[in-house]
Tab-separated table of C-alpha atoms in Angstrom:
chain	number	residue	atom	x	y	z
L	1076	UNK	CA	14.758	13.108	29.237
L	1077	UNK	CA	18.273	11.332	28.417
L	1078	UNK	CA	16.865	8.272	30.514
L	1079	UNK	CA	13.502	8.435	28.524
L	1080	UNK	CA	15.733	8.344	25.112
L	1081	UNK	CA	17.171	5.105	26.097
L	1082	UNK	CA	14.303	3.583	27.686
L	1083	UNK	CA	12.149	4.104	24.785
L	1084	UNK	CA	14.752	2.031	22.225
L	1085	UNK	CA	13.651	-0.854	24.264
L	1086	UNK	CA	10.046	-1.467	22.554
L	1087	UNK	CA	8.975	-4.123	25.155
L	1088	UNK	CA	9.021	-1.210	27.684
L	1089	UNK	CA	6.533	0.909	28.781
L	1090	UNK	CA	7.274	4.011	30.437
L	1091	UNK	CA	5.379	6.794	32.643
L	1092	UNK	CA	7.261	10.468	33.249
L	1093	UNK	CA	5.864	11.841	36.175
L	1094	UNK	CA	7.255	15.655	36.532
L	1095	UNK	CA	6.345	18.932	37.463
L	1096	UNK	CA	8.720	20.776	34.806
L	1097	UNK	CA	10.288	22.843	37.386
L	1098	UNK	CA	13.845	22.506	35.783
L	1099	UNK	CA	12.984	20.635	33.165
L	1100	UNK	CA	11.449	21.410	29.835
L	1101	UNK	CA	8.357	19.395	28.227
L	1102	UNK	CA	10.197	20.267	24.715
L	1103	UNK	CA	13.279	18.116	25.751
L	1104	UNK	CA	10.554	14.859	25.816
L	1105	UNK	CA	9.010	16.472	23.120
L	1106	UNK	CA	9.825	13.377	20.335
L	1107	UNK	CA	8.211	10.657	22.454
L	1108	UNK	CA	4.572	13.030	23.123
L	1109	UNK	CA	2.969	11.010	20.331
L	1110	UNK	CA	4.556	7.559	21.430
L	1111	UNK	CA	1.681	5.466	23.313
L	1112	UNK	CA	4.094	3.441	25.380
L	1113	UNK	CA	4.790	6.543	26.676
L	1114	UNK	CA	2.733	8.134	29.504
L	1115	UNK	CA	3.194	11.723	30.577
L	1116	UNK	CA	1.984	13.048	33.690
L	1117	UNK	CA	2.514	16.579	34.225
L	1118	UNK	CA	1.933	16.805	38.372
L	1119	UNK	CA	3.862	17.268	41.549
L	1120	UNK	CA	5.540	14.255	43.895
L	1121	UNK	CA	4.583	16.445	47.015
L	1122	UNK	CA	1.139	15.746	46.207
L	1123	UNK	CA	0.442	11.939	46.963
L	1124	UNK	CA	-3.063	11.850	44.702
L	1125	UNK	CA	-0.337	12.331	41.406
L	1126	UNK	CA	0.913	8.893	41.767
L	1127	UNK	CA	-2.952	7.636	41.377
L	1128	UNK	CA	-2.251	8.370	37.756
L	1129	UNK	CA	0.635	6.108	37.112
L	1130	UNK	CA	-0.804	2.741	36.842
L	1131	UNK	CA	0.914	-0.996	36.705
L	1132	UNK	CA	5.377	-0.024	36.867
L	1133	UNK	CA	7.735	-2.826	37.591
L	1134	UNK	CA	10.412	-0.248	38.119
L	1135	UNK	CA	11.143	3.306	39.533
L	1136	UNK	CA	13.687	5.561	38.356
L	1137	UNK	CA	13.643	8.392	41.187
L	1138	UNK	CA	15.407	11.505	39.653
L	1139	UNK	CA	13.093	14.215	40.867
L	1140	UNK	CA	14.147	17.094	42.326
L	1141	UNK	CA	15.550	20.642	43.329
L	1142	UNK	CA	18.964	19.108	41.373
L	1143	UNK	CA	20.520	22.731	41.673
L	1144	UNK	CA	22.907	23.037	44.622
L	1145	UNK	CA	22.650	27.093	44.253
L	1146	UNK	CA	18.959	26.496	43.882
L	1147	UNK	CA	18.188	24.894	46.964
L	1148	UNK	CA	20.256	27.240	48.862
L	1149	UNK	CA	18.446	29.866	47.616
L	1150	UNK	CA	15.311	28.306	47.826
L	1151	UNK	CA	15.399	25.986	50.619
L	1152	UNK	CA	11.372	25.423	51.940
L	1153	UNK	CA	11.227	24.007	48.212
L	1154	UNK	CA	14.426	21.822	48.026
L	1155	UNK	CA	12.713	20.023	51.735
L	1156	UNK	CA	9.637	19.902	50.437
L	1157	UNK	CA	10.273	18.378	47.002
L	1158	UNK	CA	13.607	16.377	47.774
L	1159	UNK	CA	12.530	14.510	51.136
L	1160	UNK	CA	8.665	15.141	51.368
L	1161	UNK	CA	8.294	14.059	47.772
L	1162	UNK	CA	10.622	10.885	48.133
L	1163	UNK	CA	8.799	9.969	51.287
L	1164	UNK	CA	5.942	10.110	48.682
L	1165	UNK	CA	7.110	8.237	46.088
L	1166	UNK	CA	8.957	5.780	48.873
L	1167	UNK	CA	5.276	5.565	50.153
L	1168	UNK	CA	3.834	4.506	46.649
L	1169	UNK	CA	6.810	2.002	45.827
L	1170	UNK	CA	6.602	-0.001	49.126
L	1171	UNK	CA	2.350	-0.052	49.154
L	1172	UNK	CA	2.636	-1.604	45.095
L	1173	UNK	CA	5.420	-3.855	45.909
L	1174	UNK	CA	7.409	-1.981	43.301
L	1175	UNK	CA	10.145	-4.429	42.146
L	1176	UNK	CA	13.309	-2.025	41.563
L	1177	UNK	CA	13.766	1.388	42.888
L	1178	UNK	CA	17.011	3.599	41.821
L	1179	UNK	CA	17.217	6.651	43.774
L	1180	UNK	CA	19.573	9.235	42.265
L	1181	UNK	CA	21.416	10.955	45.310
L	1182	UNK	CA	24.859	13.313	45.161
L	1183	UNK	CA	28.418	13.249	46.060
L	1184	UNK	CA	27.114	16.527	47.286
L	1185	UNK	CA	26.174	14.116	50.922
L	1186	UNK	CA	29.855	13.594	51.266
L	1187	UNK	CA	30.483	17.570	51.461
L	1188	UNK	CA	34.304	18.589	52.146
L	1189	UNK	CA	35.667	14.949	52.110
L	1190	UNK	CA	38.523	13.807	54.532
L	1191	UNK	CA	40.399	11.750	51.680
L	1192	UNK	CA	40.676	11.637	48.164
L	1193	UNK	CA	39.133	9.719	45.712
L	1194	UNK	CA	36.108	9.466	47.910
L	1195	UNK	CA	34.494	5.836	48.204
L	1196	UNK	CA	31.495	4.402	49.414
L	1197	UNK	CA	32.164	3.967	52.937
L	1198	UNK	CA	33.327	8.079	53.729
L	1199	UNK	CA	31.378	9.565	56.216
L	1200	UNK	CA	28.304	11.748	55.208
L	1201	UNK	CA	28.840	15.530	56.360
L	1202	UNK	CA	26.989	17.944	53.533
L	1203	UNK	CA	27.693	21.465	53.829
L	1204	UNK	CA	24.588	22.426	52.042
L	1205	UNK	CA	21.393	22.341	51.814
L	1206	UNK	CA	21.200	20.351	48.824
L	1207	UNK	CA	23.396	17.897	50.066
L	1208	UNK	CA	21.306	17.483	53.338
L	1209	UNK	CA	18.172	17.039	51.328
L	1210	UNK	CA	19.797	14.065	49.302
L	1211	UNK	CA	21.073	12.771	52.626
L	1212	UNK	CA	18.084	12.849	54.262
L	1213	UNK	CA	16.333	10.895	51.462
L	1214	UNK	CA	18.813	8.212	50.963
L	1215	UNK	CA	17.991	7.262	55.068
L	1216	UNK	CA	14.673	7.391	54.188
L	1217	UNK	CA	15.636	4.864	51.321
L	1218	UNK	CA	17.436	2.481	53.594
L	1219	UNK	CA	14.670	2.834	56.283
L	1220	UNK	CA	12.208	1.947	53.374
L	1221	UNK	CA	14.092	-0.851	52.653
L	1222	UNK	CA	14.847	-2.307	55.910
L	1223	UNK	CA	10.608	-2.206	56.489
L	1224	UNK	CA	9.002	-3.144	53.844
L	1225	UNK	CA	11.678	-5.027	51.761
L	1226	UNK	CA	11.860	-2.338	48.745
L	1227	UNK	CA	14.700	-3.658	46.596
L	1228	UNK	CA	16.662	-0.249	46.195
L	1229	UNK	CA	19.902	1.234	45.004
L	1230	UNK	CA	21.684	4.680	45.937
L	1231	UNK	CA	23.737	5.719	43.631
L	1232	UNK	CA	25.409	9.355	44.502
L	1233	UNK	CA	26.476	11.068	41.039
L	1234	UNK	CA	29.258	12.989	40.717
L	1235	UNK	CA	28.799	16.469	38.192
L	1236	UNK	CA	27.166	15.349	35.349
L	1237	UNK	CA	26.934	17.554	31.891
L	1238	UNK	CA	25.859	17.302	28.853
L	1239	UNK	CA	22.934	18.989	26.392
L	1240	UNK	CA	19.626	20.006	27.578
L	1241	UNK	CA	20.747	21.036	30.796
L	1242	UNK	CA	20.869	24.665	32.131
L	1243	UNK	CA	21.862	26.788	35.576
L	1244	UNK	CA	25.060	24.319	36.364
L	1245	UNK	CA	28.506	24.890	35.707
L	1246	UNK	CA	28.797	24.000	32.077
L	1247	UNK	CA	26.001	25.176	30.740
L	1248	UNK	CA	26.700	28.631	32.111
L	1249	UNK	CA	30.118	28.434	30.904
L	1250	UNK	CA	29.227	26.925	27.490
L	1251	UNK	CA	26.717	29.730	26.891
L	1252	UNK	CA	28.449	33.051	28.016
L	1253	UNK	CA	31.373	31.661	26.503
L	1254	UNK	CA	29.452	31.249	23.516
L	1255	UNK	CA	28.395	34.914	23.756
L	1256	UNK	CA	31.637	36.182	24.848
L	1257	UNK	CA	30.664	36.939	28.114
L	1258	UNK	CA	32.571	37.600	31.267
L	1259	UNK	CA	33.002	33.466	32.885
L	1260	UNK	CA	32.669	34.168	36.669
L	1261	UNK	CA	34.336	31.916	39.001
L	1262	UNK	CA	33.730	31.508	42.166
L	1263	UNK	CA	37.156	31.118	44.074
L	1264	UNK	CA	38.170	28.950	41.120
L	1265	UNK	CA	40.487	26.134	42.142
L	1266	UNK	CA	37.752	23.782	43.418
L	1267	UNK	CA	38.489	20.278	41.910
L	1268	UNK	CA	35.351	18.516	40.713
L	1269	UNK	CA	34.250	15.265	39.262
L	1270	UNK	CA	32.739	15.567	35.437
L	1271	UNK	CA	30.669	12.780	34.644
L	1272	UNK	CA	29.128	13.092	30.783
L	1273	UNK	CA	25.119	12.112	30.895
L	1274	UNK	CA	25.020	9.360	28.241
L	1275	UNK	CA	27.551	7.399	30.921
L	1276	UNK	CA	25.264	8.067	33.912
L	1277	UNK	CA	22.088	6.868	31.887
L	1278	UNK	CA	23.822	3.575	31.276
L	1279	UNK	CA	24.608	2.936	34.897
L	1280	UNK	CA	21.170	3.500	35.697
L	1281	UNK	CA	19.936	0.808	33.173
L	1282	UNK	CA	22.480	-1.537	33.935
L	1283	UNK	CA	22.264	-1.420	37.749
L	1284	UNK	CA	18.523	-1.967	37.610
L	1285	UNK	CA	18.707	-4.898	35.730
L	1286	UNK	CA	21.394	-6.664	37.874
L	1287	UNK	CA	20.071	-7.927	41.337
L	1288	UNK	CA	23.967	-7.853	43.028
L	1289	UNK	CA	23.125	-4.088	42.934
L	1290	UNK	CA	19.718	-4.279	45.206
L	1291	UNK	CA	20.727	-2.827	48.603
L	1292	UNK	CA	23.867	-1.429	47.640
L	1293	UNK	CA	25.026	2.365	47.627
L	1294	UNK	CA	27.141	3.461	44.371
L	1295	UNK	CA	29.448	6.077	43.367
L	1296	UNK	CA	29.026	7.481	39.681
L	1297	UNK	CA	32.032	8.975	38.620
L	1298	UNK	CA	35.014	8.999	36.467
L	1299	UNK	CA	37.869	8.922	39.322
L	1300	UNK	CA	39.141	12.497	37.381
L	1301	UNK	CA	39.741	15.507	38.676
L	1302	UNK	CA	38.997	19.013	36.853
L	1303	UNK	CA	39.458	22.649	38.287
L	1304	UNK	CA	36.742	25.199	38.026
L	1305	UNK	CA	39.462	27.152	36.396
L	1306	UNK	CA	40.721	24.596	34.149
L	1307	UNK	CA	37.235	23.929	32.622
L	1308	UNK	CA	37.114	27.676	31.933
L	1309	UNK	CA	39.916	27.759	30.303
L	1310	UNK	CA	39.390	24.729	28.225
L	1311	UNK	CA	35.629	26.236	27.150
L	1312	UNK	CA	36.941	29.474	26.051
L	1313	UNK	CA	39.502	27.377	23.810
L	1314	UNK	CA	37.139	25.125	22.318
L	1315	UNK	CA	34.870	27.461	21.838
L	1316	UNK	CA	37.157	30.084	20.323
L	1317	UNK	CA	36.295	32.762	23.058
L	1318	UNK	CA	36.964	35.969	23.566
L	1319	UNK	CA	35.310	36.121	26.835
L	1320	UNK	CA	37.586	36.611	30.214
L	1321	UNK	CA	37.995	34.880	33.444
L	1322	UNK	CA	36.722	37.144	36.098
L	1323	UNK	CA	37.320	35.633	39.805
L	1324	UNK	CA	35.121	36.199	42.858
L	1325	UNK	CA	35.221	35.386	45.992
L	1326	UNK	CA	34.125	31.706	46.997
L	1327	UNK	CA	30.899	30.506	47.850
L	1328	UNK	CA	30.596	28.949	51.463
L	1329	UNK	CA	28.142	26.383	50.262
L	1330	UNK	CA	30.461	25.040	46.921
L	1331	UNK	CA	32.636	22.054	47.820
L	1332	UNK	CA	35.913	22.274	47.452
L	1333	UNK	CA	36.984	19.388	46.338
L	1334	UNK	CA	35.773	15.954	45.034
L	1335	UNK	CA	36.969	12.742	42.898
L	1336	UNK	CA	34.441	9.965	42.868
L	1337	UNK	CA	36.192	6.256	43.645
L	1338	UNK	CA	33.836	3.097	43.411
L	1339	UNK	CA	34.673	-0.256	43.870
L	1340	UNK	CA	31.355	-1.801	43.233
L	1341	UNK	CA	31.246	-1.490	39.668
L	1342	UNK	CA	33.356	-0.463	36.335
L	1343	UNK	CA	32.584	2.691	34.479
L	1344	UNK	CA	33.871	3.260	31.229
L	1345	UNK	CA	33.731	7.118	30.830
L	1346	UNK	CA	34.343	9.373	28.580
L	1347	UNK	CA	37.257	12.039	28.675
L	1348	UNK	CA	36.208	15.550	29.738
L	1349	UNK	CA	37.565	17.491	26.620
L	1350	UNK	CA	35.129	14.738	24.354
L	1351	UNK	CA	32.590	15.383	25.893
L	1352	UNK	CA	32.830	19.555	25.864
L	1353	UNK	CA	33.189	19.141	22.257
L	1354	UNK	CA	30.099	16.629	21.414
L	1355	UNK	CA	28.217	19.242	23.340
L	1356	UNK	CA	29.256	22.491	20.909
L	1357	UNK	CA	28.470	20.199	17.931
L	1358	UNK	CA	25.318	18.998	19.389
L	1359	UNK	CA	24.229	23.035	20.049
């Protein structure tokens, strides 16, 4: 929806949202229903007859998918089915219509437990969940794509994004029981993660498809900062005035421990953790 609110200020372009609304909400799109450059499709990318609806693109932003890590572990025949099966899908579509620019949104979750810190391009892929693996398994069928049929893409592999609109991730849970002043549950507590706020990874996604040195390559899309689990609790319950209290559990086996994104293939300016917590309580 954040990519649709920047598209959109372009008025030359004209843009199709194919989704299933699995995780998403139609309200969050809800200001462009009556906008006819905008075309919403409300189908499945495991079914191949959904793409019959989408008509003349010059570009594909692929975003879709089980984007929870808990999610897919929880629900893992839907994470394969929708994560590769539907990008072999929409790979499928994109190489038959000689689709000009393809941007496939994978993870740092592909890297899993990483040897080194900050984690570039050229670390090894070992996920150590079933997310990951999905995202993995679609950025080789990217590169295979690619290699075949010429499909100009780019990986990039997002670090943790946040920001409004979104729900069952870190921050969201955390802004909301913290909110309510409700227990914040931690699991383990000193992982070290990579917060990357949404209106930054939007722009990378624009700019990168719009600059041909990109086609091909794989990118990171982080700030290079590391943040604790514990230290993100702590700074929600101050900014939001809490009263709720840290309660730790024991860790998860499929939660990586650590990660801080490094990328020498293009410059991010990012904004600071602690703005970004607070735009969100005063966009709420």
């Amino acid at each position: 929806s954040h990519l649709v609110d920047e598209l959109s200020k372009d008025r030359d372009n004209n843009i199709t949202i194919l989704d299933n609304f699995h995780r998403g909400s139609a309200s969050n799109i809800r200001n462009h229903v009556k906008n006819k450059k905008i075309k919403i499709i409300n189908n499945d990318i495991r079914d191949y007859n959904s793409f019959k609806k989408i008509g003349d693109i010059g570009c594909i932003y692929h975003l879709a998918a089980q984007s929870n890590v808990a999610g897919a572990c929880f629900e893992p025949d839907y994470a394969l089915s929708s994560n590769v099966n539907g990008t072999y899908n929409i790979l499928k579509y994109a190489s038959k219509n000689k689709i000009k620019r393809f941007i496939f949104a994978s993870s740092r979750e592909v890297y899993g437990n990483p040897k080194y810190l900050p984690v570039n391009e050229k670390h090894p892929l070992n996920p150590i969940n079933i997310y990951g693996a999905t995202k993995a398994c679609s950025e080789m069928l990217c590169n295979t794509f690619s290699k075949l049929y010429g499909l100009k893409i780019t990986i990039l592999r997002i670090a943790n994004v946040y920001g409004p609109r979104d729900k069952d991730r870190v921050v969201p849970i955390f802004m909301e029981n913290a909110k309510n002043s409700k227990d914040l549950e931690l699991f383990g507590g000193k992982q070290v993660l990579d917060f990357i706020w949404i209106g930054d990874v939007i722009k990378s996604f624009i700019d990168i498809s719009k600059n041909d040195r990109y086609i091909g390559e794989t990118i990171n899309i982080g700030t290079g900062v590391g943040t604790s689990i514990e230290t993100l609790a702590k700074s929600i319950i101050k900014l939001t005035n809490s009263k709720s209290r840290i309660i730790y559990k024991k860790p998860r086996n499929f939660d990586v421990e650590k990660f801080i994104a490094k990328s020498d293939k293009i410059k991010l300016k990012t904004m600071k953790l602690a703005d970004g917590l607070k735009k969100m309580i005063s966009l709420d």
